[in-house]
CSV table of N, CA and C in Angstrom, one decimal:
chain,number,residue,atom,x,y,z
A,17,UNK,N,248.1,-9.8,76.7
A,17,UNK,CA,249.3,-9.4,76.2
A,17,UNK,C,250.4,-10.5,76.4
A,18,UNK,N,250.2,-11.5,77.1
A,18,UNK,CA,251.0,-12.2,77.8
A,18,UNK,C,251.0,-13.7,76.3
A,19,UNK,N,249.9,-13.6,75.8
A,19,UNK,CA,249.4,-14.5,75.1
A,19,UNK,C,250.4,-14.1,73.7
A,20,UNK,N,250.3,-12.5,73.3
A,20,UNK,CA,250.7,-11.9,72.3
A,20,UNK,C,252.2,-12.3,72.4
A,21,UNK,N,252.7,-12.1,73.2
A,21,UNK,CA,254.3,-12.0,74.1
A,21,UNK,C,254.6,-13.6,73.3
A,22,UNK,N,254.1,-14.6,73.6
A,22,UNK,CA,254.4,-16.1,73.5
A,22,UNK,C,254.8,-16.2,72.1
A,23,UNK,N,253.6,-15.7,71.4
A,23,UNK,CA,253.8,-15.8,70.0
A,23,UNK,C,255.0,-15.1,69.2
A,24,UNK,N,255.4,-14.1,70.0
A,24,UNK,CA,256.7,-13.1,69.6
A,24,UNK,C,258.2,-13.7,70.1
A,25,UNK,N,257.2,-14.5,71.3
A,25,UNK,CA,258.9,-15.5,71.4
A,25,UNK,C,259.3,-16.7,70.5
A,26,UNK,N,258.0,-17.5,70.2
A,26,UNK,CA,258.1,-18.6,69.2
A,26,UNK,C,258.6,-18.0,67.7
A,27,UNK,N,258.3,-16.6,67.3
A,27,UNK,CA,258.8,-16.3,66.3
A,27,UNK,C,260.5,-16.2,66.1
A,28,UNK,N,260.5,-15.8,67.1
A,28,UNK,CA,261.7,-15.3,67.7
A,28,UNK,C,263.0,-16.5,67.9
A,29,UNK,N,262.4,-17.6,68.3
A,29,UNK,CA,262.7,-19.1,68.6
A,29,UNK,C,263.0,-20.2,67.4
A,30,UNK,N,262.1,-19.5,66.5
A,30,UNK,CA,262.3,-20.6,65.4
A,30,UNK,C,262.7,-19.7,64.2
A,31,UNK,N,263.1,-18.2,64.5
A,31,UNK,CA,264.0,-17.3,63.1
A,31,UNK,C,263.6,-17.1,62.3
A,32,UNK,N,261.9,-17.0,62.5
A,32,UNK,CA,261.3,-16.6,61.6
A,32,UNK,C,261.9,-15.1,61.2
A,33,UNK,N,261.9,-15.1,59.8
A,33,UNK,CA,262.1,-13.6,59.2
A,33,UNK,C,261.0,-12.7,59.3
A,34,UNK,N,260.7,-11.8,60.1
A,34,UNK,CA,259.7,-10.9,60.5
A,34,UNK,C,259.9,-9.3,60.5
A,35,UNK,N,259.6,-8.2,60.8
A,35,UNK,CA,259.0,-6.8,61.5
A,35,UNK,C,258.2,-7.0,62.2
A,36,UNK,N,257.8,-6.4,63.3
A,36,UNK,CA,256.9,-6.7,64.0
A,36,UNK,C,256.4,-5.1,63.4
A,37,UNK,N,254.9,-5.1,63.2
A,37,UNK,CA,253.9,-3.9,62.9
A,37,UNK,C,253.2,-3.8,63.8
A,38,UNK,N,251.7,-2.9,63.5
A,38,UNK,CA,250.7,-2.6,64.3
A,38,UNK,C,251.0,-2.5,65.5
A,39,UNK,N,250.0,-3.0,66.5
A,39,UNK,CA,249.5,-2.5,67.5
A,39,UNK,C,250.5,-2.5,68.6
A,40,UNK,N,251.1,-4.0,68.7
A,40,UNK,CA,252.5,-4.2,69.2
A,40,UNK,C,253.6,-3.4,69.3
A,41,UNK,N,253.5,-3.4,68.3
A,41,UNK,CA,255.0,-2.4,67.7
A,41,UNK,C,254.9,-1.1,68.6
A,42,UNK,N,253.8,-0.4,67.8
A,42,UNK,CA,252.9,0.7,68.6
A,42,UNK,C,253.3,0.9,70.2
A,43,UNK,N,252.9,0.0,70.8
A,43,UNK,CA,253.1,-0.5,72.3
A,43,UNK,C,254.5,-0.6,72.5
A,44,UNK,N,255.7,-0.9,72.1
A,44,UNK,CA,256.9,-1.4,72.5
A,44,UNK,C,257.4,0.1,72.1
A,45,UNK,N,256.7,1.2,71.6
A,45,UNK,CA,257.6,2.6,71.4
A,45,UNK,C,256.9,3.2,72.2
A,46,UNK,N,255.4,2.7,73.0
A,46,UNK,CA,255.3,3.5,74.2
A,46,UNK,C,253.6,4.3,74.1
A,47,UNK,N,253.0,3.5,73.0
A,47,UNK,CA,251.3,3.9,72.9
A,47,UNK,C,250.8,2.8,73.8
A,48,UNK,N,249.9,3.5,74.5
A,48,UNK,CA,249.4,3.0,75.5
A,48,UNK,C,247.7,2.5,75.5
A,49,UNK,N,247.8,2.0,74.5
A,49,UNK,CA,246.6,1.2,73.7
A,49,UNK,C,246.8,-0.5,73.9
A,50,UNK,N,245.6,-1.3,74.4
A,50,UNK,CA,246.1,-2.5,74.6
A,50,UNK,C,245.8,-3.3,73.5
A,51,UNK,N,246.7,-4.8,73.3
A,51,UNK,CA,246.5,-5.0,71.6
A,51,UNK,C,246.5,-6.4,71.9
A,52,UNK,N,245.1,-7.0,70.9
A,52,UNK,CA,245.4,-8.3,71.8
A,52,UNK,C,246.1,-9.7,70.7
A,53,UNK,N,246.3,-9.0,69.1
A,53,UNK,CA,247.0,-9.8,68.7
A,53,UNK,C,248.2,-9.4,68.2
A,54,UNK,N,248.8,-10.0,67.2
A,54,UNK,CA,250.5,-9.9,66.7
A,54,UNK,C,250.3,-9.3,65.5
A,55,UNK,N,251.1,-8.8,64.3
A,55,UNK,CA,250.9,-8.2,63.1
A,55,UNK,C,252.6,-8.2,63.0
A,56,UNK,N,253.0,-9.2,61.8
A,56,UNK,CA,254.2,-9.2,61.4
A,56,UNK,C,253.9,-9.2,59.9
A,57,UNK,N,255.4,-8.0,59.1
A,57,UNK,CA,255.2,-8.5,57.6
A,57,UNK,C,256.5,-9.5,57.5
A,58,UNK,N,256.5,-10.0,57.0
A,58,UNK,CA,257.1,-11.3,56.3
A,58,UNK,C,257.4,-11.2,55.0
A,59,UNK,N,258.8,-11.8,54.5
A,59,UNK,CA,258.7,-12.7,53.4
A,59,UNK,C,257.8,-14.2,53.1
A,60,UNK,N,257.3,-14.2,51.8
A,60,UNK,CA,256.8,-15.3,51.8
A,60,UNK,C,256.9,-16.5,51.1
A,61,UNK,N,258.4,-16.9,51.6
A,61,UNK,CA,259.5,-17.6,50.9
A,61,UNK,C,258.9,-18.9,51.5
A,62,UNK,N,259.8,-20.2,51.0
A,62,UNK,CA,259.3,-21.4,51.5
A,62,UNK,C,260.1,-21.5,52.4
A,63,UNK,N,261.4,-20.8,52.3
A,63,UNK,CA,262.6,-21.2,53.8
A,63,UNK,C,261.4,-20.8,55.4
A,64,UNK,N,261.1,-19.3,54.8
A,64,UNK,CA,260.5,-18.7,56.1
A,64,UNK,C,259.1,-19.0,56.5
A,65,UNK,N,258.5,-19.9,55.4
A,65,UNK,CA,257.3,-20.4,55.5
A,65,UNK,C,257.1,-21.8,56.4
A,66,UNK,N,258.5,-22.6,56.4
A,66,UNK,CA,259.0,-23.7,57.2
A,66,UNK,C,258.9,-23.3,58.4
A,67,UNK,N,259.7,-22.6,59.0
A,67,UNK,CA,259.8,-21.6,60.3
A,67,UNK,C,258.4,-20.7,60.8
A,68,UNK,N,257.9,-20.3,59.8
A,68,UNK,CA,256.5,-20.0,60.1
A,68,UNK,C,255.3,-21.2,60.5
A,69,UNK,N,255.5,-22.4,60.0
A,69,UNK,CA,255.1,-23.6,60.8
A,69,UNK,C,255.4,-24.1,61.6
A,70,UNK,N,256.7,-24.3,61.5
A,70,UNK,CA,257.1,-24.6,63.0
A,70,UNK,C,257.4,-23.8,64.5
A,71,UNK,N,257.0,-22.4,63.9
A,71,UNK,CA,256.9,-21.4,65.4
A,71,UNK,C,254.7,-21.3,65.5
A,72,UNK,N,254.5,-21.9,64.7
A,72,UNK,CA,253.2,-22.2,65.5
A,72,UNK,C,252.9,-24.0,65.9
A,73,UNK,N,253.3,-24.4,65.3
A,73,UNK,CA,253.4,-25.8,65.7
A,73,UNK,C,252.7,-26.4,67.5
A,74,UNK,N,252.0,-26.8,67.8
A,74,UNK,CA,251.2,-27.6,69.1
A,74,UNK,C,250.5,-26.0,69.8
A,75,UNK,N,250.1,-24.9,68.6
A,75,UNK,CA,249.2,-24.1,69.7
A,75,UNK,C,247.9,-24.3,68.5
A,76,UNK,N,247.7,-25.3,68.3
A,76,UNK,CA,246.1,-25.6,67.5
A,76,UNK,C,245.8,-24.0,66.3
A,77,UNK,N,246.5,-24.0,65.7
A,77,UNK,CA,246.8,-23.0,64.7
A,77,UNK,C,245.6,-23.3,63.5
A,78,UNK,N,244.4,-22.8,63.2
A,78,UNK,CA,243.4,-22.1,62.3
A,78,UNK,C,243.1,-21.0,61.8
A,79,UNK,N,242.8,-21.1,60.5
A,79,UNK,CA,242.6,-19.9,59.7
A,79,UNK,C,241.7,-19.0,60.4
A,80,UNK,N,241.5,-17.8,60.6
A,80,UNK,CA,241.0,-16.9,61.2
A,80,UNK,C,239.7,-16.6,60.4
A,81,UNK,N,239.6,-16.8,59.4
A,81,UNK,CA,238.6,-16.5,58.3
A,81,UNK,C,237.8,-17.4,57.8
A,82,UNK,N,238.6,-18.7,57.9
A,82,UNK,CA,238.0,-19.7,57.4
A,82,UNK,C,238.3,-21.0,58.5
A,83,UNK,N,237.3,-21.0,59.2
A,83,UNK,CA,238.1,-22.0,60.5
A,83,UNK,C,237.6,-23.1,60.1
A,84,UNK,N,236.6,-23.6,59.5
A,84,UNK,CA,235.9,-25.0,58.7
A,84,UNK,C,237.2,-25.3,58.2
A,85,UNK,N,238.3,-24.8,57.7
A,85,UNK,CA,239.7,-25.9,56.8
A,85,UNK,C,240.6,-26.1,57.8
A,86,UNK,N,241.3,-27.4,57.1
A,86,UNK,CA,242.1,-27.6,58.0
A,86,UNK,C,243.2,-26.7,57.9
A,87,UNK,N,244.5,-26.7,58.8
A,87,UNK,CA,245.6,-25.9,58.5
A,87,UNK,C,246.5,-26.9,57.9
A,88,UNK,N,247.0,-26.2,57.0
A,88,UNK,CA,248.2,-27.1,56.0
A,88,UNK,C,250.0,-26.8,56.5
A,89,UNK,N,250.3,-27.7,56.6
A,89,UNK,CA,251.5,-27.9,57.3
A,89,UNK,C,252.7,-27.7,55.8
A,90,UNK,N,251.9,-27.7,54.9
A,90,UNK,CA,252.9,-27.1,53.3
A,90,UNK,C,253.1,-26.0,53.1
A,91,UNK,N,254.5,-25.8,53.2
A,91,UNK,CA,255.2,-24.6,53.1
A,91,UNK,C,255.4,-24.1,51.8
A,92,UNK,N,255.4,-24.9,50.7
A,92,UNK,CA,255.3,-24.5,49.4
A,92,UNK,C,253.5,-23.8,48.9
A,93,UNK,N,252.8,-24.2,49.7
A,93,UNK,CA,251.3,-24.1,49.7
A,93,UNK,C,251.6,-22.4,49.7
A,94,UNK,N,252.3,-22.1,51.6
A,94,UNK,CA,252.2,-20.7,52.1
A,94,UNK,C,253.2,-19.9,51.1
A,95,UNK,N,253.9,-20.2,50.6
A,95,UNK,CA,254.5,-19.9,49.9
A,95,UNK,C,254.2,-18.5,48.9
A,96,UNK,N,252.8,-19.5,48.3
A,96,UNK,CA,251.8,-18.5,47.0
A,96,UNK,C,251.3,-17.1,47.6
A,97,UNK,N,250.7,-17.2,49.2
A,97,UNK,CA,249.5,-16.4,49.9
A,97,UNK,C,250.2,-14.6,49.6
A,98,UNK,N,249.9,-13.8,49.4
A,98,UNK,CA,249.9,-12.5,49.9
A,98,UNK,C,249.7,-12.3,51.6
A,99,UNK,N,249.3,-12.6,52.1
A,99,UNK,CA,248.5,-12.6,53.8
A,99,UNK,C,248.1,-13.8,54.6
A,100,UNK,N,248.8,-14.2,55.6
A,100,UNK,CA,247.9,-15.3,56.4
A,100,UNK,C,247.3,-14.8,57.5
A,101,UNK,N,246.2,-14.9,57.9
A,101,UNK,CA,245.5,-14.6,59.1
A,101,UNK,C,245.1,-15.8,60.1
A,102,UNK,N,246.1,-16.0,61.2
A,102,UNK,CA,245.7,-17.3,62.5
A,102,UNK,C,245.3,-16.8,63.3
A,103,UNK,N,244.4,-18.0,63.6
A,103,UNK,CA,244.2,-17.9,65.2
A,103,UNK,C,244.7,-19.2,66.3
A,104,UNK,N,245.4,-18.6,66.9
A,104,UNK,CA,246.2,-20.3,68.0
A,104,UNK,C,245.7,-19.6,69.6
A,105,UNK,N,246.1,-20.9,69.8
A,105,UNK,CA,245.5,-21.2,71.2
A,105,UNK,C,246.2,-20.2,72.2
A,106,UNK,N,247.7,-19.2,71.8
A,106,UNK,CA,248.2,-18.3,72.5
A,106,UNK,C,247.2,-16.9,72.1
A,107,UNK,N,246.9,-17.1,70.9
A,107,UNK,CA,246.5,-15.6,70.3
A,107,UNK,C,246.5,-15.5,69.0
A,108,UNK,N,245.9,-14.5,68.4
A,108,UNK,CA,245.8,-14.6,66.9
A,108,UNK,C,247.1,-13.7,66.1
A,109,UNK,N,247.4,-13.9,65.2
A,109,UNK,CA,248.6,-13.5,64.5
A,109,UNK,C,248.2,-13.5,63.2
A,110,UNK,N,248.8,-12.6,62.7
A,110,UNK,CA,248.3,-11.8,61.0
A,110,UNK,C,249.8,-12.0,60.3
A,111,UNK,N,249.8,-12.6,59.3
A,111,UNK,CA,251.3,-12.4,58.8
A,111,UNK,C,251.3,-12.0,57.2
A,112,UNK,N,251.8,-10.5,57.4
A,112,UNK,CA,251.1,-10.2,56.0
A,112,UNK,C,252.3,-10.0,54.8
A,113,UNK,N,252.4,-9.6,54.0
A,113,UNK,CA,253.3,-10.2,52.7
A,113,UNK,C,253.8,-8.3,52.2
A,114,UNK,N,253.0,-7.3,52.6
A,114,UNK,CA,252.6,-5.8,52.1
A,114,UNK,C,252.5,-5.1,53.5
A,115,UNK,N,253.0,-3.8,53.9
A,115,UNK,CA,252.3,-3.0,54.7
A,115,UNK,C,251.8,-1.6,54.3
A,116,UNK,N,250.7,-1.3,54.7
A,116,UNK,CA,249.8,-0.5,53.8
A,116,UNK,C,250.6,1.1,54.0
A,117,UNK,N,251.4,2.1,53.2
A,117,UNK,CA,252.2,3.2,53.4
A,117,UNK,C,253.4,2.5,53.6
A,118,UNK,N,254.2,1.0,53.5
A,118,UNK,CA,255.4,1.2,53.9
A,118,UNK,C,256.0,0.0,52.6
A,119,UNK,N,255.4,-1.1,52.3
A,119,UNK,CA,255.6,-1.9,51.2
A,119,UNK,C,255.8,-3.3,51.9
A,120,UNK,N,256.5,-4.0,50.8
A,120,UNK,CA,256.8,-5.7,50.9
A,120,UNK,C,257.6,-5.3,52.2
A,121,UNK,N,258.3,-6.5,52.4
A,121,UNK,CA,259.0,-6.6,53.5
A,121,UNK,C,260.3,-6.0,53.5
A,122,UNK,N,261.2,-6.1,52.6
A,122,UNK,CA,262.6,-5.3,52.1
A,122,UNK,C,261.5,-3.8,52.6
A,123,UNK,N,261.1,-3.7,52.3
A,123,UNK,CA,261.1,-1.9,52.9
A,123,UNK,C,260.4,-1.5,53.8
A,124,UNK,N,259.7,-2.8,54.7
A,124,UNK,CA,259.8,-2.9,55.9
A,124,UNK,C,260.6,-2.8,56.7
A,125,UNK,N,261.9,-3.6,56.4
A,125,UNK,CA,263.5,-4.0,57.2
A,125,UNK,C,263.7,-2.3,57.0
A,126,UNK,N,263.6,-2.0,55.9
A,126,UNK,CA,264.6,-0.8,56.0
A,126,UNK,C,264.0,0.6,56.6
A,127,UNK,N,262.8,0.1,56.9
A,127,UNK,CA,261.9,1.4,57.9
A,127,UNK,C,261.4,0.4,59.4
A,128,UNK,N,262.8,-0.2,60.0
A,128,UNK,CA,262.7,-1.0,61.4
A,128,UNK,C,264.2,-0.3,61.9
A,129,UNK,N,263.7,-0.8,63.0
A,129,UNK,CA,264.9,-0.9,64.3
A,129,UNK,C,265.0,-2.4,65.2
A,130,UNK,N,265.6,-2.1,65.4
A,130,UNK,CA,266.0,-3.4,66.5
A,130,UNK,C,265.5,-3.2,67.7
A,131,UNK,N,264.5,-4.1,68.3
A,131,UNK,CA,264.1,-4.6,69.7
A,131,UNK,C,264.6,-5.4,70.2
A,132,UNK,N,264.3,-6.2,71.7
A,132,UNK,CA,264.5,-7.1,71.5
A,132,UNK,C,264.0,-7.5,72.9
A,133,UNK,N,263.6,-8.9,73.0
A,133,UNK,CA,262.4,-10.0,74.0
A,133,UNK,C,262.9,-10.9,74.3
A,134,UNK,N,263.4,-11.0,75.7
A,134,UNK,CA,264.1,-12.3,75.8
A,134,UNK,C,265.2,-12.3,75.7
A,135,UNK,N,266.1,-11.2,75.4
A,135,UNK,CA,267.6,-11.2,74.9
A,135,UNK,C,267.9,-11.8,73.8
A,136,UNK,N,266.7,-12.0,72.7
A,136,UNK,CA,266.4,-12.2,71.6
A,136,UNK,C,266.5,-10.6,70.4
A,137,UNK,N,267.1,-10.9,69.6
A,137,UNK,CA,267.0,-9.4,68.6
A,137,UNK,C,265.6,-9.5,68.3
A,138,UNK,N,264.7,-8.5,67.6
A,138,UNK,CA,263.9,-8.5,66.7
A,138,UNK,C,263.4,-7.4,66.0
A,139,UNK,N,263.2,-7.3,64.6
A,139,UNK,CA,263.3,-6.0,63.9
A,139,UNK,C,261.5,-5.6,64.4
A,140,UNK,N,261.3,-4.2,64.1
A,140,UNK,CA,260.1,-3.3,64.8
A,140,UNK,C,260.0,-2.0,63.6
A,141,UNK,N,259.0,-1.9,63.0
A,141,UNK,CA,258.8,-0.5,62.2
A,141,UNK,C,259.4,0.7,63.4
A,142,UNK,N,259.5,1.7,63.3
A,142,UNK,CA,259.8,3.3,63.8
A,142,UNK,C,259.2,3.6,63.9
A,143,UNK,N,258.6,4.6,64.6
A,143,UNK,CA,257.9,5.4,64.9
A,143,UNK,C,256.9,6.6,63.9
A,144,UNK,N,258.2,6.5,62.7
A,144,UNK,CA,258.0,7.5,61.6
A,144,UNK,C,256.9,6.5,60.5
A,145,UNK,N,257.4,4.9,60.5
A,145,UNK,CA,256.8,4.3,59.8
A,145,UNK,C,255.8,3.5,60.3
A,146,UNK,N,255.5,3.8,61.6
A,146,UNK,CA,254.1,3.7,62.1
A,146,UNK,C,252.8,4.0,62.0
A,147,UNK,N,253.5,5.9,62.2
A,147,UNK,CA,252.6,6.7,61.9
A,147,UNK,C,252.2,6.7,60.1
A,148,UNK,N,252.8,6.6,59.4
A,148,UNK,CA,252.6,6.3,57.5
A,148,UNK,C,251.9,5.0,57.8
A,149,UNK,N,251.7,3.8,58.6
A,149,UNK,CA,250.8,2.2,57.9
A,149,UNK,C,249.9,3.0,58.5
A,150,UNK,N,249.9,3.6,60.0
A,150,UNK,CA,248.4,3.7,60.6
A,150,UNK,C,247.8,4.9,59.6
A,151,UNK,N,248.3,5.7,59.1
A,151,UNK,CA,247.7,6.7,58.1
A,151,UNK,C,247.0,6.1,57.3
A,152,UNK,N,248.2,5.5,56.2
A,152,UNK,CA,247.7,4.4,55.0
A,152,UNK,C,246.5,3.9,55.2
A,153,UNK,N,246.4,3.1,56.6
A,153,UNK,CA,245.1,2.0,57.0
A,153,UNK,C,243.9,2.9,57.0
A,154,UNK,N,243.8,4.3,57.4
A,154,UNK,CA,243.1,4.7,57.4
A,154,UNK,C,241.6,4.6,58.1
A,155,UNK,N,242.0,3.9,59.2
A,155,UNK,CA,241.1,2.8,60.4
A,155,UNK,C,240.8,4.0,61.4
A,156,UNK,N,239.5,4.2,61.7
A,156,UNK,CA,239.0,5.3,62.9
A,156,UNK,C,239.8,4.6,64.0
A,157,UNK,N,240.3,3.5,64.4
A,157,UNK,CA,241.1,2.7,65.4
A,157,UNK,C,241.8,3.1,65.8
A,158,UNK,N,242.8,4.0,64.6
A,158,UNK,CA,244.0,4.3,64.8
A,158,UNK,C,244.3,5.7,64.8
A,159,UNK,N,243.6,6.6,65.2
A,159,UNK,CA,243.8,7.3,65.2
A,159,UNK,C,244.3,7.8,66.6
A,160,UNK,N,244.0,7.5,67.5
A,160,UNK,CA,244.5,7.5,69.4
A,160,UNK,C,246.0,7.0,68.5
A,161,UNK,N,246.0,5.9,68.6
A,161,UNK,CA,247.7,5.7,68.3
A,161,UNK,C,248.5,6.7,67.1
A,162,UNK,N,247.9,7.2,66.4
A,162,UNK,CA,248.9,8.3,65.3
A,162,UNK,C,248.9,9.3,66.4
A,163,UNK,N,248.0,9.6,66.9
A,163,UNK,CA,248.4,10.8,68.3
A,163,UNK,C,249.2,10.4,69.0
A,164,UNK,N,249.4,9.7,69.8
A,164,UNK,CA,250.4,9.1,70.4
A,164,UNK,C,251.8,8.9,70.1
A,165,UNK,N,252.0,8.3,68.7
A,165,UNK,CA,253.1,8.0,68.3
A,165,UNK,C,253.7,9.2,67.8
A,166,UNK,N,252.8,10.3,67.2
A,166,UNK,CA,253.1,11.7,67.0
A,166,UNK,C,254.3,12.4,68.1
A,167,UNK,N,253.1,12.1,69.3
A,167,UNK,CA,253.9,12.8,70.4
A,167,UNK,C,255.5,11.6,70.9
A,168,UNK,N,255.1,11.0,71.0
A,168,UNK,CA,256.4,10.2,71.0
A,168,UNK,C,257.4,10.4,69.9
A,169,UNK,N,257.3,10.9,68.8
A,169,UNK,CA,257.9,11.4,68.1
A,169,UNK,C,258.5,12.7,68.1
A,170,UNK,N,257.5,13.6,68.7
A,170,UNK,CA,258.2,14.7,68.9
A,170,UNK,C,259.3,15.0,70.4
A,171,UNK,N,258.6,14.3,71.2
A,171,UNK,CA,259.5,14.1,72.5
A,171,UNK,C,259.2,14.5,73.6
A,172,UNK,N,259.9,14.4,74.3
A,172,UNK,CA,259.0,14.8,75.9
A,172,UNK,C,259.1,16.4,76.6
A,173,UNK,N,260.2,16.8,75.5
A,173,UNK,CA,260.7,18.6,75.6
A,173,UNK,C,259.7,19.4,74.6
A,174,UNK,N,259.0,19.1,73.9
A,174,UNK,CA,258.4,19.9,73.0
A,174,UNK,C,256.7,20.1,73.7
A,175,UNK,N,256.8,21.5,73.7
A,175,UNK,CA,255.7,21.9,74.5
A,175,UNK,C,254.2,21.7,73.7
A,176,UNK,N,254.3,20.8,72.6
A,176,UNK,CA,253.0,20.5,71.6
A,176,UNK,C,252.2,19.2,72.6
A,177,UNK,N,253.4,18.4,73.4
A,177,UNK,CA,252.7,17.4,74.0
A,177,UNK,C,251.0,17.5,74.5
């Protein structure tokens, strides 16, 4: 987690434009599932694509899928992708362009809240648009966490816990 954490500060560090999703996210409203990488949706602008290089920059950053290529330091390159999938030397990070039940990133922002790491802000899906990506994904994985996030949803007074 600690590895996960680093990467949420370098994003954080270098302004990248983000939500934080998945498993993380998950975890920071209080599912008690451990998660060993990051899952942010993003714009996939060249501004934020800059910043997306430079908040991985000296942790040996490779394609997750294709680790035979090299990694391209062109932000007009990242620019084109729908989804990047890395793996760096803190931990692997998914930065995807769509969240599956919630959309592009504009309607990510607007199904987030504010966290925040380090006395750093940073935007986080809700609880409500948690439970809709992990539905959407439709992953046997996630189903402990839609339970969970359920009940955290409903609250600590409701006798369904």
């Amino acid at each position: 987690m600690a590895a996960t954490l680093e990467l949420l500060r370098r994003l954080n560090e270098h302004q990248v434009e983000f939500v934080l999703i998945g498993g993380l996210a998950a975890n920071l409203h209080g599912v008690q599932k451990v998660t060993e990488d990051i899952d942010v949706c993003i714009p996939f602008t060249i501004e934020n694509m800059k910043k997306v290089i430079a908040a991985v920059a000296g942790t040996n950053p490779h394609y997750r899928m294709r680790p035979d290529l090299p990694f391209s330091t062109d932000a007009e390159y990242y620019a084109r992708f729908k989804n990047l999938y890395l793996v760096t030397d803190v931990g692997p990070i998914d930065f995807l362009g769509d969240v599956d039940g919630i959309g592009d990133y504009m309607q990510a922002i607007n199904d987030s809240e504010v966290a925040e790491l380090d006395g750093k802000a940073f935007r986080v899906l809700t609880i409500a648009a948690l439970i809709r990506a992990k539905r959407a994904a439709g992953r046997p994985k996630d189903l402990e966490a839609i339970r969970q996030l359920e009940a955290l949803q409903r609250g600590p007074d409701d006798e369904k816990n």
